[in-house]
C-alpha positions as a printed NumPy array, in Angstrom:
array([[ 37.124,  14.167,  33.638],
       [ 36.379,  12.142,  30.492],
       [ 37.169,  15.147,  28.303],
       [ 40.47 ,  15.712,  30.051],
       [ 41.474,  12.057,  29.909],
       [ 40.7  ,  11.677,  26.202],
       [ 41.36 ,  15.236,  25.086],
       [ 43.525,  14.104,  22.168],
       [ 41.326,  11.209,  21.054],
       [ 40.513,  11.367,  17.307],
       [ 37.11 ,   9.818,  17.989],
       [ 36.288,  12.478,  20.555],
       [ 37.445,  15.195,  18.169],
       [ 35.234,  13.814,  15.399],
       [ 32.278,  13.636,  17.766],
       [ 32.752,  17.218,  18.886],
       [ 33.285,  18.36 ,  15.303],
       [ 30.066,  16.699,  14.203],
       [ 28.163,  18.207,  17.101],
       [ 29.634,  21.642,  16.445],
       [ 29.497,  21.744,  12.626],
       [ 27.428,  18.929,  11.128],
       [ 24.498,  18.826,  13.53 ],
       [ 23.562,  22.52 ,  13.045],
       [ 23.579,  21.991,   9.273],
       [ 21.304,  18.977,   9.659],
       [ 18.937,  21.007,  11.819],
       [ 18.944,  23.897,   9.329],
       [ 18.137,  21.515,   6.47 ],
       [ 14.991,  20.371,   8.349],
       [ 15.788,  16.777,   7.452],
       [ 13.656,  15.391,  10.26 ],
       [ 10.574,  16.948,   8.683],
       [ 11.603,  15.818,   5.209],
       [ 12.41 ,  12.218,   6.173],
       [  9.789,  11.41 ,   8.817],
       [  7.573,   8.558,   7.627],
       [  5.095,   8.663,  10.514],
       [  1.719,  10.31 ,   9.874],
       [  0.809,  13.418,  11.845],
       [ -1.538,  11.535,  14.215],
       [  1.365,   9.403,  15.463],
       [  3.699,  12.367,  16.118],
       [  3.851,  14.129,  19.491],
       [  3.427,  17.888,  18.853],
       [  5.768,  18.764,  21.706],
       [  8.778,  17.666,  19.63 ],
       [  7.925,  19.949,  16.722],
       [  8.524,  17.242,  14.088],
       [  6.329,  17.178,  10.974],
       [  5.529,  14.355,   8.574],
       [  7.385,  14.302,   5.269],
       [  5.521,  16.261,   2.577],
       [  5.915,  13.212,   0.319],
       [  4.37 ,  10.784,   2.815],
       [  0.972,  10.571,   1.036],
       [  2.721,   9.808,  -2.263],
       [  4.918,   7.146,  -0.663],
       [  2.024,   5.584,   1.266],
       [  0.063,   5.207,  -1.973],
       [  2.771,   2.833,  -3.244],
       [  3.875,   1.219,   0.021],
       [  0.713,   0.026,   1.765],
       [  2.607,  -1.632,   4.649],
       [  4.925,   1.294,   5.202],
       [  4.403,   1.44 ,   8.973],
       [  4.808,  -2.281,   9.684],
       [  7.171,  -3.597,   7.003],
       [ 10.85 ,  -2.567,   7.4  ],
       [ 11.502,  -3.468,   3.745],
       [  8.917,  -0.967,   2.525],
       [ 10.015,   1.714,   4.993],
       [ 13.63 ,   1.332,   3.797],
       [ 12.528,   1.683,   0.177],
       [ 10.446,   4.767,   0.985],
       [ 13.313,   6.361,   2.882],
       [ 15.692,   5.707,  -0.029],
       [ 13.352,   7.703,  -2.29 ],
       [ 13.323,  10.613,   0.162],
       [ 17.116,  10.635,   0.528],
       [ 17.559,  10.853,  -3.241],
       [ 14.71 ,  13.317,  -3.796],
       [ 16.141,  15.81 ,  -1.325],
       [ 19.701,  15.357,  -2.564],
       [ 20.916,  13.847,   0.699],
       [ 22.315,  10.651,  -0.838],
       [ 23.206,   9.448,  -4.326],
       [ 22.991,   5.755,  -3.375],
       [ 20.95 ,   3.703,  -0.905],
       [ 21.237,   0.072,   0.13 ],
       [ 18.168,  -1.702,   1.476],
       [ 17.911,  -5.292,   2.613],
       [ 15.493,  -7.959,   3.757],
       [ 15.453,  -8.977,   7.405],
       [ 16.203, -12.47 ,   8.674],
       [ 13.247, -12.625,  11.057],
       [  9.616, -12.865,   9.917],
       [  7.536,  -9.706,   9.68 ],
       [  3.854,  -9.64 ,  10.576],
       [  1.363,  -6.897,   9.801],
       [ -2.392,  -6.533,   9.43 ],
       [ -2.779,  -9.984,  11.006],
       [ -0.821, -11.778,   8.281],
       [  2.707, -12.904,   7.5  ],
       [  4.423, -10.323,   5.284],
       [  7.844, -11.946,   4.917],
       [  9.255, -15.36 ,   5.719],
       [ 12.182, -15.636,   8.144],
       [ 15.756, -16.02 ,   6.894],
       [ 14.864, -14.333,   3.616],
       [ 14.679, -16.863,   0.771],
       [ 15.833, -19.969,   2.655],
       [ 13.088, -20.184,   5.305],
       [ 15.436, -22.29 ,   7.405],
       [ 16.016, -24.676,   4.474],
       [ 12.39 , -25.807,   4.373],
       [  9.567, -25.09 ,   1.926],
       [ 11.905, -23.416,  -0.539],
       [  9.35 , -23.056,  -3.32 ],
       [  6.801, -21.271,  -1.144],
       [  9.511, -19.096,   0.425],
       [ 10.897, -18.19 ,  -3.008],
       [  7.413, -17.342,  -4.261],
       [  6.663, -15.127,  -1.278],
       [ 10.055, -13.41 ,  -1.149],
       [ 10.359, -12.701,  -4.871],
       [  6.866, -11.269,  -4.83 ],
       [  7.833,  -9.132,  -1.847],
       [ 11.066,  -7.93 ,  -3.456],
       [  9.621,  -7.145,  -6.878],
       [  6.568,  -5.383,  -5.451],
       [  8.945,  -2.894,  -3.815],
       [ 11.028,  -2.582,  -6.989],
       [  7.866,  -1.887,  -8.989],
       [  6.83 ,   0.786,  -6.478],
       [ 10.294,   2.355,  -6.611],
       [ 10.178,   2.562, -10.397],
       [  6.703,   4.158, -10.291],
       [  7.808,   6.755,  -7.741],
       [ 11.051,   7.583,  -9.532],
       [  9.124,   8.028, -12.78 ],
       [  6.639,  10.298, -11.032],
       [  8.972,  12.562,  -9.019],
       [ 11.094,  15.381, -10.429],
       [ 14.847,  15.162,  -9.906],
       [ 15.679,  17.201,  -6.774],
       [ 12.114,  18.487,  -6.956],
       [ 12.909,  20.562, -10.059],
       [ 10.771,  19.873, -13.188],
       [ 13.447,  21.456, -15.366],
       [ 15.858,  18.632, -14.437],
       [ 13.578,  15.812, -15.589],
       [ 12.393,  12.805, -13.639],
       [ 14.414,  10.907, -11.053],
       [ 14.011,   7.694, -13.049],
       [ 16.009,   9.163, -15.933],
       [ 19.118,   9.001, -13.704],
       [ 18.338,   5.896, -11.649],
       [ 19.515,   2.291, -11.521],
       [ 18.165,  -0.493,  -9.304],
       [ 20.468,  -3.443,  -8.629],
       [ 18.931,  -6.539,  -7.021],
       [ 21.862,  -8.276,  -5.335],
       [ 22.217, -11.793,  -3.955],
       [ 25.027, -13.397,  -1.99 ],
       [ 25.049, -16.894,  -3.483],
       [ 23.276, -19.361,  -5.717],
       [ 22.852, -23.114,  -5.391],
       [ 24.497, -26.163,  -6.887],
       [ 22.305, -27.478,  -9.708],
       [ 23.474, -31.061, -10.324],
       [ 21.285, -33.952,  -9.142],
       [ 23.19 , -36.969,  -7.857],
       [ 22.647, -40.188,  -9.815],
       [ 19.464, -42.071,  -8.824],
       [ 18.752, -39.644,  -5.984],
       [ 15.081, -39.043,  -5.22 ],
       [ 15.863, -36.185,  -2.853],
       [ 19.079, -34.294,  -2.295],
       [ 20.478, -31.152,  -0.786],
       [ 22.227, -28.312,  -2.583],
       [ 25.4  , -26.525,  -1.596],
       [ 26.138, -22.827,  -1.865],
       [ 27.533, -21.755,  -5.21 ],
       [ 28.985, -18.514,  -6.522],
       [ 27.331, -19.264,  -9.864],
       [ 24.323, -16.973, -10.057],
       [ 22.495, -14.26 , -11.976],
       [ 22.007, -10.534, -11.445],
       [ 18.926,  -8.371, -11.987],
       [ 19.474,  -4.714, -12.96 ],
       [ 16.599,  -2.369, -13.824],
       [ 17.343,   1.038, -15.353],
       [ 16.484,   3.265, -18.32 ],
       [ 20.251,   3.626, -18.741],
       [ 20.562,  -0.027, -19.803],
       [ 19.17 ,  -2.186, -22.597],
       [ 15.996,  -3.536, -21.072],
       [ 14.194,  -6.855, -21.469],
       [ 17.452,  -8.646, -22.185],
       [ 19.206, -11.638, -20.661],
       [ 22.959, -11.542, -21.162],
       [ 24.958, -14.742, -20.956],
       [ 23.417, -18.196, -20.965],
       [ 22.9  , -21.525, -19.2  ],
       [ 24.99 , -24.638, -19.774],
       [ 22.363, -27.413, -20.273],
       [ 24.523, -30.22 , -18.869],
       [ 25.119, -28.471, -15.528],
       [ 22.355, -25.823, -15.425],
       [ 25.006, -23.295, -14.416],
       [ 25.211, -19.842, -15.955],
       [ 28.036, -18.462, -18.058],
       [ 28.969, -14.918, -19.01 ],
       [ 29.136, -12.697, -22.069],
       [ 31.438, -10.301, -23.859],
       [ 30.918,  -6.884, -22.302],
       [ 31.684,  -4.94 , -25.462],
       [ 29.509,  -6.97 , -27.867],
       [ 26.964,  -8.696, -25.617],
       [ 27.717, -12.074, -27.196],
       [ 27.209, -15.066, -24.91 ],
       [ 30.549, -16.688, -24.087],
       [ 30.361, -20.269, -22.746],
       [ 33.075, -20.915, -20.189],
       [ 33.33 , -17.271, -19.122],
       [ 32.411, -16.431, -15.542],
       [ 31.464, -12.789, -15.114],
       [ 32.831, -11.639, -11.755],
       [ 31.839,  -8.846,  -9.383],
       [ 34.187,  -6.627, -11.384],
       [ 32.029,  -7.042, -14.497],
       [ 28.841,  -6.091, -12.644],
       [ 30.52 ,  -3.183, -10.855],
       [ 31.919,  -1.953, -14.156],
       [ 28.517,  -2.185, -15.85 ],
       [ 26.87 ,  -0.13 , -13.117],
       [ 29.692,   2.421, -13.082],
       [ 29.676,   2.765, -16.856],
       [ 25.899,   3.24 , -16.935],
       [ 26.259,   6.026, -14.363],
       [ 29.249,   7.519, -16.222],
       [ 31.718,   6.796, -13.408],
       [ 35.326,   6.224, -14.465],
       [ 37.945,   4.187, -12.621],
       [ 41.249,   2.711, -13.879],
       [ 40.275,  -0.996, -13.809],
       [ 36.828,  -0.534, -15.329],
       [ 35.887,  -3.321, -17.756],
       [ 34.159,  -2.293, -20.975],
       [ 30.494,  -3.25 , -20.587],
       [ 29.119,  -0.955, -23.272],
       [ 26.929,  -3.736, -24.703],
       [ 24.568,  -3.213, -21.77 ],
       [ 24.133,   0.523, -22.256],
       [ 20.94 ,   1.915, -23.759]])
């Protein structure tokens, strides 16, 4: 009855098309066995699913793989790229706390921790973020691109972008002993890649306001008063990965 009622529905047609064409290809590619992060002892044999062949390698870098969603996302992103199933992955921190091995792994609400204890939350969260980034770099340097030694290492073609949604106002009100800070679009961006000039800070900080300013994308010269927008960052990433688009801003100063 449902099929008759919605026979012409585009959504139903897409669903049937996926079930008829895409699902068999997914089964033939054995992606479940390639992407499964559970060890063999936690898998029910009756389903016929195997652990990923790369699980021991991933577990050596991500010690909380089974309890920390952040680490499991990072591990899965490596598998998706290694097997050629995705050219880009987005992973993100959760807003609720994560516990594992009888200890707190991440604070709730990411870096804010409900607007209390910012310094401790920042310390814990940055450590958590950069530990995963460090593990990703190690794995990408270790693994062959698409599993083929002739193609070089995955890291040779990789770029890690640590994104953030907002910064904070920096100015302290006159004579204030304590004060709050509002959201601010003024912020910095961390990009790690062999395709870019490493160990560099582009732009600068205005000492009277403690806010950042941008730089000339073609020369790298700091430019007080210039705000680099999302378009500048997007262009830098696209140019590093050799992706053309009509509105791309020249950011060649960042390229290795």
